[in-house]
Amino acid sequence: MFHPVDLFASQTADKGQPGNMMGPLLLHLLLQGVLLYDAVGWEVRIPKEIHGLRGSCLVIPCSFSYTSYPPNDPSRVVWYQWVSKGYPLVYDPLHANNVIDKFKGKTDLYRKSGECSLLITRLEQSHHGEKIYAWIDPENVGWRTYAFYDVTSTVLVDASPQQPSISIYGGERMGDAITVGCSTFHTCPYSKPAITLNGVEGSDEEKDESIKDGLLKRTLTRRGVIRAESLTIMCSVTHYGGIKATATEVKRSKCFHNKITIEPELADVTEGVARSFTCNVHHSCQKENPTIIWNYKNMQVTTGNKNNQTSYSSITFLGAKEDHGKKLICTAKFSGGDVSASVVLRVQRE
């Protein structure tokens, strides 16, 4: 198995020449300065720990930079398992047969997330707690140049996915615009989770965000119009590997009137003679019928529905001379508010 090498050349003082007493000390000071300079000149950036979903994929983001001692081949990246002694391979395309069993055939580079990012295509429970690290051009960049093994990422395996999060804006009343968002977090840009929304129709928009240390957020936003008083909104997320998670939320909206009228509009009545008036209420309610009341009591009233979104109330009005000039008012009461219509009574003597 390949082991990273230390490329620093060792030097010795020439003991056979006089005046060389300061040689070892100068060499020591020079090496100290070079080592300090190299430690600052190289940097590898990976998250200290990262969560992944069992049975799905995981990308550990990795990037590096250097200002001194450049690698011969910066595209040469090897990942190792951190142990106290030795260099067990997690990923090495040149020595694939030597990769340890738990990672063999399951790792690759994912350069879309950084020059040295590691993709684990099938995350298993045995990967939980593993500390791993990347080494850039290990055949040419030694540990004295940069202690790659000091920059590790711990893999944390989650047994089940988190429920997606549903957010709802607007839609307080029937016919209002509504915006529904469904979000999920993941750590595998290699194969983003698929999100589906049911219960509301409209136009969709997808958005991907990088949160921190390899954690990504994917959101599906749907914009539509409320068509029912009660909507059961369901969001389903399918992660790589066919792993599903769902969430539901009920959205209730208030119904309201579209139009209210009294017929006939001309309220000519004869004193002591009954006349019928009908209040028609056109509304958006599917499950709720409005309550219709009149401002004149103790008169015969009948109510009903002409269709599923038109309600009516008829009153048999018996006028008196003191009613002349007053208003006959019908009021429809909805969960979304009250609405009224009126006509002015003109009472004539018989």
Short mmCIF file of C-alpha atoms in Angstrom, two decimals:
data_model
loop_
_atom_site.label_atom_id
_atom_site.label_comp_id
_atom_site.label_asym_id
_atom_site.label_seq_id
_atom_site.Cartn_x
_atom_site.Cartn_y
_atom_site.Cartn_z
CA MET A 1 0.00 0.00 0.00
CA PHE A 2 1.22 3.50 -0.79
CA HIS A 3 2.34 5.76 2.07
CA PRO A 4 2.78 9.55 1.80
CA VAL A 5 6.41 10.52 1.91
CA ASP A 6 8.41 13.31 3.48
CA LEU A 7 10.19 15.17 0.72
CA PHE A 8 12.32 17.42 2.87
CA ALA A 9 15.97 16.80 2.05
CA SER A 10 18.14 16.25 5.08
CA GLN A 11 21.45 18.03 5.28
CA THR A 12 24.50 17.48 7.48
CA ALA A 13 27.33 19.80 8.42
CA ASP A 14 30.76 19.23 6.96
CA LYS A 15 32.70 18.17 10.01
CA GLY A 16 35.98 17.99 8.08
CA GLN A 17 36.22 21.75 7.48
CA PRO A 18 37.14 24.31 10.12
CA GLY A 19 34.90 27.28 10.85
CA ASN A 20 31.76 25.13 10.51
CA MET A 21 30.75 25.19 14.16
CA MET A 22 27.57 27.19 13.41
CA GLY A 23 26.43 24.86 10.63
CA PRO A 24 24.07 22.61 12.62
CA LEU A 25 22.49 25.55 14.43
CA LEU A 26 21.95 27.52 11.23
CA LEU A 27 20.48 24.46 9.56
CA HIS A 28 18.10 23.96 12.50
CA LEU A 29 16.95 27.58 12.37
CA LEU A 30 16.51 27.46 8.62
CA LEU A 31 14.43 24.30 8.83
CA GLN A 32 12.26 25.82 11.57
CA GLY A 33 11.61 28.84 9.39
CA VAL A 34 10.84 26.72 6.34
CA LEU A 35 8.43 24.49 8.27
CA LEU A 36 6.58 27.49 9.69
CA TYR A 37 6.39 29.09 6.26
CA ASP A 38 5.07 25.88 4.72
CA ALA A 39 2.43 25.41 7.40
CA VAL A 40 1.07 28.85 6.62
CA GLY A 41 1.49 28.38 2.86
CA TRP A 42 -0.90 25.42 2.59
CA GLU A 43 -4.56 25.09 3.60
CA VAL A 44 -7.17 22.37 3.15
CA ARG A 45 -10.79 23.25 3.93
CA ILE A 46 -13.31 20.53 4.85
CA PRO A 47 -16.15 20.51 7.42
CA LYS A 48 -15.19 19.12 10.84
CA GLU A 49 -18.26 16.90 10.71
CA ILE A 50 -21.03 16.27 8.24
CA HIS A 51 -24.34 14.40 8.37
CA GLY A 52 -25.48 12.00 5.68
CA LEU A 53 -28.52 9.81 5.17
CA ARG A 54 -28.09 6.06 5.38
CA GLY A 55 -28.69 4.44 2.00
CA SER A 56 -28.26 7.75 0.20
CA CYS A 57 -25.20 9.61 -1.04
CA LEU A 58 -22.93 12.12 0.67
CA VAL A 59 -20.60 14.78 -0.66
CA ILE A 60 -17.91 16.10 1.68
CA PRO A 61 -16.89 19.50 0.28
CA CYS A 62 -13.16 20.04 0.07
CA SER A 63 -10.97 22.78 -1.31
CA PHE A 64 -7.33 23.69 -0.91
CA SER A 65 -4.91 26.52 -1.58
CA TYR A 66 -1.18 27.06 -1.31
CA THR A 67 1.31 29.88 -1.66
CA SER A 68 4.48 27.78 -1.56
CA TYR A 69 5.69 24.32 -2.49
CA PRO A 70 3.03 23.69 -5.14
CA PRO A 71 2.06 20.11 -5.95
CA ASN A 72 3.36 18.52 -9.11
CA ASP A 73 -0.16 17.29 -9.89
CA PRO A 74 -2.89 19.31 -8.12
CA SER A 75 -5.56 17.04 -9.60
CA ARG A 76 -4.10 14.06 -7.74
CA VAL A 77 -6.27 13.65 -4.62
CA VAL A 78 -6.29 10.73 -2.18
CA TRP A 79 -8.58 10.30 0.83
CA TYR A 80 -7.51 8.37 3.91
CA GLN A 81 -9.09 6.98 7.03
CA TRP A 82 -7.66 8.65 10.10
CA VAL A 83 -5.92 6.13 12.36
CA SER A 84 -3.09 6.45 14.83
CA LYS A 85 -0.74 4.45 12.63
CA GLY A 86 -0.81 3.85 8.90
CA TYR A 87 -2.71 5.26 5.95
CA PRO A 88 -5.84 3.17 5.18
CA LEU A 89 -7.26 4.24 1.83
CA VAL A 90 -10.77 5.64 1.44
CA TYR A 91 -10.32 6.81 -2.15
CA ASP A 92 -7.38 6.39 -4.49
CA PRO A 93 -8.00 5.73 -8.21
CA LEU A 94 -4.41 4.56 -8.68
CA HIS A 95 -4.70 1.95 -5.92
CA ALA A 96 -8.41 1.16 -5.99
CA ASN A 97 -7.87 -2.45 -4.93
CA ASN A 98 -6.24 -1.27 -1.71
CA VAL A 99 -9.22 0.82 -0.59
CA ILE A 100 -10.60 -0.58 2.68
CA ASP A 101 -13.68 -2.74 2.31
CA LYS A 102 -16.26 -0.40 3.81
CA PHE A 103 -15.41 2.27 1.22
CA LYS A 104 -14.40 0.09 -1.73
CA GLY A 105 -16.48 0.86 -4.83
CA LYS A 106 -18.41 3.57 -3.00
CA THR A 107 -16.18 6.64 -3.32
CA ASP A 108 -15.25 9.08 -6.05
CA LEU A 109 -14.25 12.71 -6.44
CA TYR A 110 -16.98 15.30 -6.90
CA ARG A 111 -15.17 18.33 -8.26
CA LYS A 112 -18.32 20.43 -8.68
CA SER A 113 -18.19 21.13 -4.93
CA GLY A 114 -14.44 21.85 -4.76
CA GLU A 115 -11.17 20.54 -6.12
CA CYS A 116 -10.95 17.63 -3.68
CA SER A 117 -14.55 16.94 -2.61
CA LEU A 118 -15.37 13.30 -1.85
CA LEU A 119 -18.53 11.54 -3.01
CA ILE A 120 -19.75 8.50 -1.08
CA THR A 121 -22.40 6.93 -3.29
CA ARG A 122 -23.89 4.48 -0.80
CA LEU A 123 -23.65 5.64 2.79
CA GLU A 124 -23.81 2.78 5.29
CA GLN A 125 -24.15 2.60 9.05
CA SER A 126 -20.57 1.31 9.22
CA HIS A 127 -19.41 4.72 8.00
CA HIS A 128 -20.80 6.42 11.11
CA GLY A 129 -18.09 8.11 13.15
CA GLU A 130 -15.35 7.64 10.57
CA LYS A 131 -12.74 10.42 10.52
CA ILE A 132 -11.30 10.87 7.05
CA TYR A 133 -9.03 13.39 5.38
CA ALA A 134 -7.77 14.44 1.97
CA TRP A 135 -4.15 14.49 0.82
CA ILE A 136 -3.17 16.47 -2.25
CA ASP A 137 -0.53 14.90 -4.51
CA PRO A 138 0.76 12.60 -1.75
CA GLU A 139 3.61 11.27 -3.88
CA ASN A 140 5.14 14.75 -3.98
CA VAL A 141 3.77 16.77 -1.05
CA GLY A 142 5.04 15.42 2.26
CA TRP A 143 3.70 15.67 5.78
CA ARG A 144 6.39 18.19 6.72
CA THR A 145 4.99 20.52 4.08
CA TYR A 146 1.48 20.23 5.44
CA ALA A 147 -0.07 17.94 8.07
CA PHE A 148 -3.04 16.84 5.98
CA TYR A 149 -4.07 14.29 8.62
CA ASP A 150 -4.74 17.10 11.10
CA VAL A 151 -7.65 18.34 8.99
CA THR A 152 -10.32 15.65 9.27
CA SER A 153 -14.04 15.35 8.67
CA THR A 154 -16.19 13.05 10.80
CA VAL A 155 -19.04 11.28 8.99
CA LEU A 156 -22.31 11.11 10.95
CA VAL A 157 -24.90 8.74 9.50
CA ASP A 158 -28.61 9.48 10.06
CA ALA A 159 -30.90 6.45 10.03
CA SER A 160 -33.93 8.30 8.64
CA PRO A 161 -34.61 11.57 6.82
CA GLN A 162 -36.03 14.66 8.46
CA GLN A 163 -39.56 15.69 7.56
CA PRO A 164 -39.72 18.44 4.95
CA SER A 165 -40.84 21.88 6.08
CA ILE A 166 -44.02 23.46 4.66
CA SER A 167 -44.56 27.22 4.66
CA ILE A 168 -47.79 28.92 3.56
CA TYR A 169 -48.28 32.60 2.80
CA GLY A 170 -51.56 34.32 1.87
CA GLY A 171 -54.77 32.50 1.03
CA GLU A 172 -56.77 33.92 3.91
CA ARG A 173 -59.95 34.04 1.84
CA MET A 174 -61.30 32.07 -1.07
CA GLY A 175 -59.94 33.44 -4.32
CA ASP A 176 -56.84 34.93 -2.69
CA ALA A 177 -53.36 34.27 -4.02
CA ILE A 178 -51.43 31.67 -2.05
CA THR A 179 -47.74 30.78 -1.95
CA VAL A 180 -46.72 27.36 -0.67
CA GLY A 181 -43.10 26.41 -0.06
CA CYS A 182 -41.66 23.00 0.72
CA SER A 183 -38.04 22.77 1.87
CA THR A 184 -35.66 19.95 2.69
CA PHE A 185 -32.03 19.79 3.75
CA HIS A 186 -29.48 17.40 2.28
CA THR A 187 -25.76 16.84 1.81
CA CYS A 188 -25.66 15.30 -1.66
CA PRO A 189 -25.54 17.74 -4.58
CA TYR A 190 -24.54 14.76 -6.73
CA SER A 191 -28.23 13.78 -6.84
CA LYS A 192 -30.57 16.41 -5.44
CA PRO A 193 -33.77 15.30 -3.72
CA ALA A 194 -36.99 15.43 -5.75
CA ILE A 195 -39.83 17.45 -4.19
CA THR A 196 -43.52 17.10 -5.08
CA LEU A 197 -46.44 19.18 -3.80
CA ASN A 198 -50.06 18.06 -3.79
CA GLY A 199 -53.20 19.86 -2.71
CA VAL A 200 -52.75 23.16 -4.52
CA GLU A 201 -52.24 23.95 -8.19
CA GLY A 202 -50.08 26.68 -9.66
CA SER A 203 -46.68 27.55 -11.11
CA ASP A 204 -43.49 26.13 -9.61
CA GLU A 205 -40.03 27.48 -8.87
CA GLU A 206 -37.09 25.51 -7.45
CA LYS A 207 -34.21 27.01 -5.51
CA ASP A 208 -30.99 25.53 -4.13
CA GLU A 209 -29.03 27.20 -1.33
CA SER A 210 -25.74 26.42 0.34
CA ILE A 211 -26.16 26.78 4.10
CA LYS A 212 -22.84 25.83 5.72
CA ASP A 213 -20.21 23.08 5.74
CA GLY A 214 -21.78 21.01 2.97
CA LEU A 215 -25.37 21.40 4.19
CA LEU A 216 -27.70 22.33 1.33
CA LYS A 217 -31.32 23.49 1.27
CA ARG A 218 -33.66 22.74 -1.62
CA THR A 219 -37.03 24.51 -1.87
CA LEU A 220 -39.99 24.06 -4.19
CA THR A 221 -42.27 27.12 -4.23
CA ARG A 222 -45.73 27.01 -5.79
CA ARG A 223 -47.90 30.07 -6.44
CA GLY A 224 -51.62 29.62 -7.02
CA VAL A 225 -55.12 30.69 -6.00
CA ILE A 226 -57.28 29.35 -3.17
CA ARG A 227 -60.17 27.36 -4.65
CA ALA A 228 -61.51 25.63 -1.55
CA GLU A 229 -62.24 26.45 2.07
CA SER A 230 -59.98 23.66 3.26
CA LEU A 231 -56.84 22.39 1.55
CA THR A 232 -54.72 19.44 2.65
CA ILE A 233 -51.26 20.25 1.37
CA MET A 234 -48.81 17.37 1.19
CA CYS A 235 -45.12 17.65 0.45
CA SER A 236 -43.14 14.55 -0.50
CA VAL A 237 -39.36 14.38 -0.77
CA THR A 238 -37.46 11.53 -2.40
CA HIS A 239 -33.75 11.39 -1.62
CA TYR A 240 -31.12 9.56 -3.63
CA GLY A 241 -31.55 5.87 -2.96
CA GLY A 242 -35.36 6.08 -3.03
CA ILE A 243 -35.64 7.26 0.58
CA LYS A 244 -38.87 9.21 1.12
CA ALA A 245 -40.15 11.70 3.67
CA THR A 246 -43.52 13.46 3.74
CA ALA A 247 -45.25 16.25 5.61
CA THR A 248 -48.84 17.52 5.52
CA GLU A 249 -50.52 20.72 6.59
CA VAL A 250 -54.15 21.83 6.41
CA LYS A 251 -54.89 25.33 5.14
CA ARG A 252 -58.30 26.76 5.97
CA SER A 253 -59.62 29.83 4.19
CA LYS A 254 -62.61 32.00 4.85
CA CYS A 255 -65.34 32.11 2.24
CA PHE A 256 -66.90 35.43 1.21
CA HIS A 257 -69.66 36.86 -0.91
CA ASN A 258 -69.34 37.77 -4.55
CA LYS A 259 -72.66 39.62 -4.80
CA ILE A 260 -75.78 40.28 -2.71
CA THR A 261 -79.05 41.70 -4.07
CA ILE A 262 -82.68 42.20 -3.05
CA GLU A 263 -85.47 41.62 -5.56
CA PRO A 264 -87.48 43.51 -6.50
CA GLU A 265 -85.29 46.58 -6.36
CA LEU A 266 -88.33 48.91 -6.32
CA ALA A 267 -89.85 48.40 -2.90
CA ASP A 268 -93.38 49.68 -3.51
CA VAL A 269 -95.73 48.14 -0.98
CA THR A 270 -99.35 48.73 -0.08
CA GLU A 271 -100.26 49.25 3.53
CA GLY A 272 -101.63 46.03 5.00
CA VAL A 273 -100.94 44.00 1.85
CA ALA A 274 -98.25 41.31 1.93
CA ARG A 275 -95.43 41.46 -0.58
CA SER A 276 -92.51 39.06 -1.06
CA PHE A 277 -88.87 40.18 -1.25
CA THR A 278 -85.95 37.84 -1.96
CA CYS A 279 -82.34 38.33 -0.88
CA ASN A 280 -79.90 36.47 -3.17
CA VAL A 281 -76.35 35.87 -1.99
CA HIS A 282 -73.72 34.69 -4.45
CA HIS A 283 -70.65 33.40 -2.59
CA SER A 284 -67.49 31.31 -2.83
CA CYS A 285 -68.38 28.88 -0.06
CA GLN A 286 -68.37 25.17 -0.77
CA LYS A 287 -68.98 23.80 2.70
CA GLU A 288 -70.34 26.83 4.52
CA ASN A 289 -73.73 28.39 3.79
CA PRO A 290 -74.19 31.96 4.94
CA THR A 291 -76.76 32.88 7.57
CA ILE A 292 -79.19 35.44 6.10
CA ILE A 293 -81.19 37.69 8.43
CA TRP A 294 -83.62 40.57 7.91
CA ASN A 295 -83.93 43.73 9.96
CA TYR A 296 -87.71 43.27 10.20
CA LYS A 297 -88.67 40.55 12.65
CA ASN A 298 -91.87 38.60 13.21
CA MET A 299 -92.47 38.12 9.52
CA GLN A 300 -92.59 34.91 7.52
CA VAL A 301 -89.16 33.96 6.14
CA THR A 302 -88.05 31.02 4.00
CA THR A 303 -84.42 30.18 3.14
CA GLY A 304 -82.66 27.80 0.78
CA ASN A 305 -79.99 27.32 -1.89
CA LYS A 306 -80.48 27.82 -5.59
CA ASN A 307 -77.17 26.04 -6.27
CA ASN A 308 -74.03 25.22 -4.32
CA GLN A 309 -72.84 28.84 -4.37
CA THR A 310 -76.08 30.82 -4.30
CA SER A 311 -78.20 31.09 -1.17
CA TYR A 312 -81.46 32.98 -0.75
CA SER A 313 -83.91 34.16 1.87
CA SER A 314 -87.46 35.31 1.07
CA ILE A 315 -89.49 37.51 3.42
CA THR A 316 -93.23 38.12 3.25
CA PHE A 317 -93.37 41.78 4.15
CA LEU A 318 -96.50 43.36 5.58
CA GLY A 319 -96.03 47.11 5.56
CA ALA A 320 -97.51 49.85 7.71
CA LYS A 321 -97.64 53.60 7.05
CA GLU A 322 -94.82 54.25 9.57
CA ASP A 323 -92.51 52.05 7.45
CA HIS A 324 -92.56 54.56 4.60
CA GLY A 325 -89.00 55.75 3.80
CA LYS A 326 -87.35 53.14 5.97
CA LYS A 327 -84.93 50.51 4.68
CA LEU A 328 -85.57 46.81 4.31
CA ILE A 329 -82.17 45.24 4.95
CA CYS A 330 -80.90 41.70 4.52
CA THR A 331 -77.53 40.69 5.97
CA ALA A 332 -75.51 37.61 5.04
CA LYS A 333 -73.10 36.39 7.72
CA PHE A 334 -69.96 34.55 6.58
CA SER A 335 -66.87 33.36 8.41
CA GLY A 336 -65.03 35.91 6.29
CA GLY A 337 -67.33 38.78 7.37
CA ASP A 338 -70.83 40.18 6.97
CA VAL A 339 -72.40 41.83 3.94
CA SER A 340 -75.71 43.62 3.52
CA ALA A 341 -78.09 44.90 0.86
CA SER A 342 -81.11 47.18 1.25
CA VAL A 343 -84.05 48.79 -0.52
CA VAL A 344 -86.05 51.87 0.52
CA LEU A 345 -89.68 51.14 1.35
CA ARG A 346 -92.38 53.23 -0.27
CA VAL A 347 -95.64 52.49 1.49
CA GLN A 348 -98.87 53.48 -0.18
CA ARG A 349 -102.34 53.45 1.27
CA GLU A 350 -104.78 51.01 -0.18
#
